[in-house]
mmCIF file of C-alpha atoms in Angstrom:
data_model
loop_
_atom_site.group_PDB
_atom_site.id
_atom_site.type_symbol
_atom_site.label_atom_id
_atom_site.label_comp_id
_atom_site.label_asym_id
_atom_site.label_seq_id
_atom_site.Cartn_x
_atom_site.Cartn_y
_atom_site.Cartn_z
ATOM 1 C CA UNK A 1 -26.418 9.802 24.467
ATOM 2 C CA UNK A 2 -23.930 10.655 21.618
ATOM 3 C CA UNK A 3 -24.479 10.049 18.177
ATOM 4 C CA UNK A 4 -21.354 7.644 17.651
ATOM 5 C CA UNK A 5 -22.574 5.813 20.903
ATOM 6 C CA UNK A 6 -25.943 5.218 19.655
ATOM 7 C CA UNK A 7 -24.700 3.881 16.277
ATOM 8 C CA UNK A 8 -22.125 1.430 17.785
ATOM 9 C CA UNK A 9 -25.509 0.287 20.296
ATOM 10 C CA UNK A 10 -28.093 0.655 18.096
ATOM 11 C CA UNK A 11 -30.211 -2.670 16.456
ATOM 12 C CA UNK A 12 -33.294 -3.187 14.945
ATOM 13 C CA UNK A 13 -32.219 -6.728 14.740
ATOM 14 C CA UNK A 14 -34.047 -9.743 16.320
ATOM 15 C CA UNK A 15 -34.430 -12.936 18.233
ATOM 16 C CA UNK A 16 -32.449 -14.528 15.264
ATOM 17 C CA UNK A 17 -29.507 -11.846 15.345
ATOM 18 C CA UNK A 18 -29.463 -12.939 19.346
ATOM 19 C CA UNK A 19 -29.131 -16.509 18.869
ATOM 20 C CA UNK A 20 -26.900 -16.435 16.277
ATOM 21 C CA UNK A 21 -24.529 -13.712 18.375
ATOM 22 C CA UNK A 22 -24.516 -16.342 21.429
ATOM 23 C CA UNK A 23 -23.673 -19.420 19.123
ATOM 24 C CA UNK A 24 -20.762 -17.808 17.514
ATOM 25 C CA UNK A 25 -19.809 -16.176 21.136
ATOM 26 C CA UNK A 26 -19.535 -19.319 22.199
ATOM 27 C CA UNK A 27 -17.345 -20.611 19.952
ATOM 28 C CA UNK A 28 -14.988 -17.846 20.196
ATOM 29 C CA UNK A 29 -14.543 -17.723 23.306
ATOM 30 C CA UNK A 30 -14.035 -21.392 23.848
ATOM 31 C CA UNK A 31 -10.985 -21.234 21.166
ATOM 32 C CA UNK A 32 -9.838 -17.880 23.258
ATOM 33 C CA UNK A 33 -9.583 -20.095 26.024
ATOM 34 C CA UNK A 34 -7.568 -23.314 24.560
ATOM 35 C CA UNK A 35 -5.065 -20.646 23.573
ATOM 36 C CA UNK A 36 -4.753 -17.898 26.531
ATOM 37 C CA UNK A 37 -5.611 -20.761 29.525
ATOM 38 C CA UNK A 38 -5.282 -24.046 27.787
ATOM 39 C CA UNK A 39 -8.431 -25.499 28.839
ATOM 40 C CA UNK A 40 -10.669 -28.036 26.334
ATOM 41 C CA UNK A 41 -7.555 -29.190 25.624
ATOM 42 C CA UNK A 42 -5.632 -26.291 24.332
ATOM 43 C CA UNK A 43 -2.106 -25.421 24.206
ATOM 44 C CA UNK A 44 -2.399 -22.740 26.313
ATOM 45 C CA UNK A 45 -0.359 -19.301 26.009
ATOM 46 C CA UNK A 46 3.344 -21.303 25.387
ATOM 47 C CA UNK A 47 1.846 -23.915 23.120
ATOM 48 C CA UNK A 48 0.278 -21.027 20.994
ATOM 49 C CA UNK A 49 3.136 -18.872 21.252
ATOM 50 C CA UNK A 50 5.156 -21.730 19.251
ATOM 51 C CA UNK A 51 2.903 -22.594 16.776
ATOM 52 C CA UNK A 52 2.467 -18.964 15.647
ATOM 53 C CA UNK A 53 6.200 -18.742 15.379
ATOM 54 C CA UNK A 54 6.423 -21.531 13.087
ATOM 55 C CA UNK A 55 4.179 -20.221 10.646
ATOM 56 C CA UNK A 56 5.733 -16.991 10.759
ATOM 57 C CA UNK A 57 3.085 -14.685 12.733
ATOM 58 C CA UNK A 58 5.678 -13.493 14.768
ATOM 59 C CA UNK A 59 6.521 -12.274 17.633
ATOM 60 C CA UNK A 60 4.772 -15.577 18.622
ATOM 61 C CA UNK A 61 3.488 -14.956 22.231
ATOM 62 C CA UNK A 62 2.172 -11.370 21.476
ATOM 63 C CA UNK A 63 0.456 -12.818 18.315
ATOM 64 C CA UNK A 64 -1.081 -15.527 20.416
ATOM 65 C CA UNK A 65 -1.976 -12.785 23.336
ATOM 66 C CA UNK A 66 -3.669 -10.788 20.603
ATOM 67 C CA UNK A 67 -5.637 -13.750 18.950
ATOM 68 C CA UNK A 68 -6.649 -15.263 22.063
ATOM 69 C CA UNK A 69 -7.605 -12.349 23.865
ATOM 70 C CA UNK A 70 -9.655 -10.956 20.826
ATOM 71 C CA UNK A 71 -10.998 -14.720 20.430
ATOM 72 C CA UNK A 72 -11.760 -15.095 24.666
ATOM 73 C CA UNK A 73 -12.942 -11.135 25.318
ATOM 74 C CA UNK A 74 -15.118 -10.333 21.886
ATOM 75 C CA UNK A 75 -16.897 -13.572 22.300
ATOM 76 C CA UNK A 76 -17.975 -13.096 25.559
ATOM 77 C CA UNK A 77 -18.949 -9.431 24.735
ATOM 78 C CA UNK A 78 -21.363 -11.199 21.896
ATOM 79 C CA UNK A 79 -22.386 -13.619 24.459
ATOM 80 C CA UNK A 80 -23.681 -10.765 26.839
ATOM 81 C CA UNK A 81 -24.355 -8.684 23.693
ATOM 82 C CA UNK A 82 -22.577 -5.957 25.010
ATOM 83 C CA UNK A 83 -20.527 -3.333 22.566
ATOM 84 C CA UNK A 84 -20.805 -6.317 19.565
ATOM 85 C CA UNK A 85 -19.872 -4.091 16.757
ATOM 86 C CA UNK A 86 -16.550 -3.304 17.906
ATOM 87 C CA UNK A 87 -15.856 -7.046 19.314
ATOM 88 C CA UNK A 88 -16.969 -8.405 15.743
ATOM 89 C CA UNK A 89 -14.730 -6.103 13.890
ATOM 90 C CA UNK A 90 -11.771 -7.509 16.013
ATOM 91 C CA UNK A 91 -13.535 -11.410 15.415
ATOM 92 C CA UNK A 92 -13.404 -10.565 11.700
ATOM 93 C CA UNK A 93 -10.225 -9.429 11.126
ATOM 94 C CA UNK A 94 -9.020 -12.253 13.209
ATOM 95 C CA UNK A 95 -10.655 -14.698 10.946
ATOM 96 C CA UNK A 96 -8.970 -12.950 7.718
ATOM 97 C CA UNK A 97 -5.845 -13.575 9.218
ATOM 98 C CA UNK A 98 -6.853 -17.247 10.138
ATOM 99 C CA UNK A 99 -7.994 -17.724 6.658
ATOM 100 C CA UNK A 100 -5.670 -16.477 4.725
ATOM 101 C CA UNK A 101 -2.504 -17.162 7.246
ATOM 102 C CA UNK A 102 -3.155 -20.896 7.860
ATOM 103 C CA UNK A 103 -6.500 -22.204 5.908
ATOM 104 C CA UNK A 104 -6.338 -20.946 2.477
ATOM 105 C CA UNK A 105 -3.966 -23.350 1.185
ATOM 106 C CA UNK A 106 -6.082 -26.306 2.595
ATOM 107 C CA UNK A 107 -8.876 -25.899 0.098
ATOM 108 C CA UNK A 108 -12.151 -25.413 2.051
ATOM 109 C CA UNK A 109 -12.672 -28.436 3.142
ATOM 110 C CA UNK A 110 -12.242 -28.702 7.466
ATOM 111 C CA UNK A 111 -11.526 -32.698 6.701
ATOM 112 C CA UNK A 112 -8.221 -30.783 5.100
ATOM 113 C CA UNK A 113 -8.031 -28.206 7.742
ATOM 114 C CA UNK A 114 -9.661 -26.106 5.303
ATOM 115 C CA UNK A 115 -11.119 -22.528 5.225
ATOM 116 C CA UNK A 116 -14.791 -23.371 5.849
ATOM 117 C CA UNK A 117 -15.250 -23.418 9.661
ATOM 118 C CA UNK A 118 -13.537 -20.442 9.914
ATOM 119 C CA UNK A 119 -15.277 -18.996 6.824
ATOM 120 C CA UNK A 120 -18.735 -19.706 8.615
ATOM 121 C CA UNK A 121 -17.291 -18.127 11.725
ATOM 122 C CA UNK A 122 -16.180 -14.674 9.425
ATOM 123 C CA UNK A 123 -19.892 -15.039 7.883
ATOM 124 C CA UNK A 124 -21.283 -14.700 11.590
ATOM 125 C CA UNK A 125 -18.885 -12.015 12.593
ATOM 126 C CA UNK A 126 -19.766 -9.654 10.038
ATOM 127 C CA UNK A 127 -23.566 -10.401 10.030
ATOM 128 C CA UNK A 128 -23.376 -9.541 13.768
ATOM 129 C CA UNK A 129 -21.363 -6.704 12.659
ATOM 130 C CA UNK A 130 -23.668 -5.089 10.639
ATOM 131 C CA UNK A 131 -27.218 -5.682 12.282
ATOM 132 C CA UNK A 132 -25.918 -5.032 15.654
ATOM 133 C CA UNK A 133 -26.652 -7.281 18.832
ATOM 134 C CA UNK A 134 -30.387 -8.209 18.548
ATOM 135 C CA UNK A 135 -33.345 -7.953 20.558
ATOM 136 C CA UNK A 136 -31.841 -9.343 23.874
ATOM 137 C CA UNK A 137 -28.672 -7.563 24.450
ATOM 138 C CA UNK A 138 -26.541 -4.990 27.012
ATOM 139 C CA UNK A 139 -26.853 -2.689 23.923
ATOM 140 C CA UNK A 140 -30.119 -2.948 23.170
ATOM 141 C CA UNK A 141 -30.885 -2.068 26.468
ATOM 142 C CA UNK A 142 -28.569 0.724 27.042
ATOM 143 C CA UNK A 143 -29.415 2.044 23.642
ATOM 144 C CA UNK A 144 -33.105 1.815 24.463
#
């Protein structure tokens, strides 16, 4: 297997690196969903489209394409634990620009629709990011 392969794959990670990849999966891919398919209540592709016109993330239904399919597609791939370094790099940047493009000015607070969920989220990302998928993954196994 090639070197660059095997370092994407590669984790000595464990059981805690695994269930903390499927929690924040989860989440991510639930919030891809309200915005590309509008389901758990969502606004769905349109809905998303307009709200990131209005806070100037524009054009508005290629920014919400982008967020939602990073959000929907990288959080399944850390649900299946498949290629996670890559799909966390996408989840963290996309929770920089969440931060810092809608939160920031809330104070941290989520009762102010703060930074801190999203913070948490970032925290997650780049944990997964660094240790790799954990002991039950599609890399792990692949990498073997």
């Amino acid at each position: 297997m090639s070197t660059l392969i095997n370092k994407v794959l590669f984790t000595r990670a464990g059981y805690g690196l695994t269930v903390l990849r499927i929690f924040v999966g989860i989440i991510f891919a639930a919030h891809g969903s309200q915005k590309l398919f509008g389901a758990f209540g969502g606004y769905g592709l349109a809905g998303t489209a307009q709200y990131m016109e209005s806070i100037g993330l524009a054009p508005g239904y290629l920014m919400a394409t982008l967020a939602g399919g990073t959000e929907f597609f990288a959080g399944l791939a850390l649900i299946i634990g498949l290629l996670v370094r890559p799909a966390a790099l996408g989840l963290t940047f996309l929770s920089l620009v969440a931060i810092f493009s809608v939160h920031i000015h809330n104070g941290l607070f989520m009762a102010n629709n703060g930074y801190e969920f999203a913070l948490a989220l970032l925290g997650g990302s780049i944990a997964v990011m660094i240790e790799g998928a954990g002991k039950l993954s599609a890399d792990r196994a692949i990498a073997g």
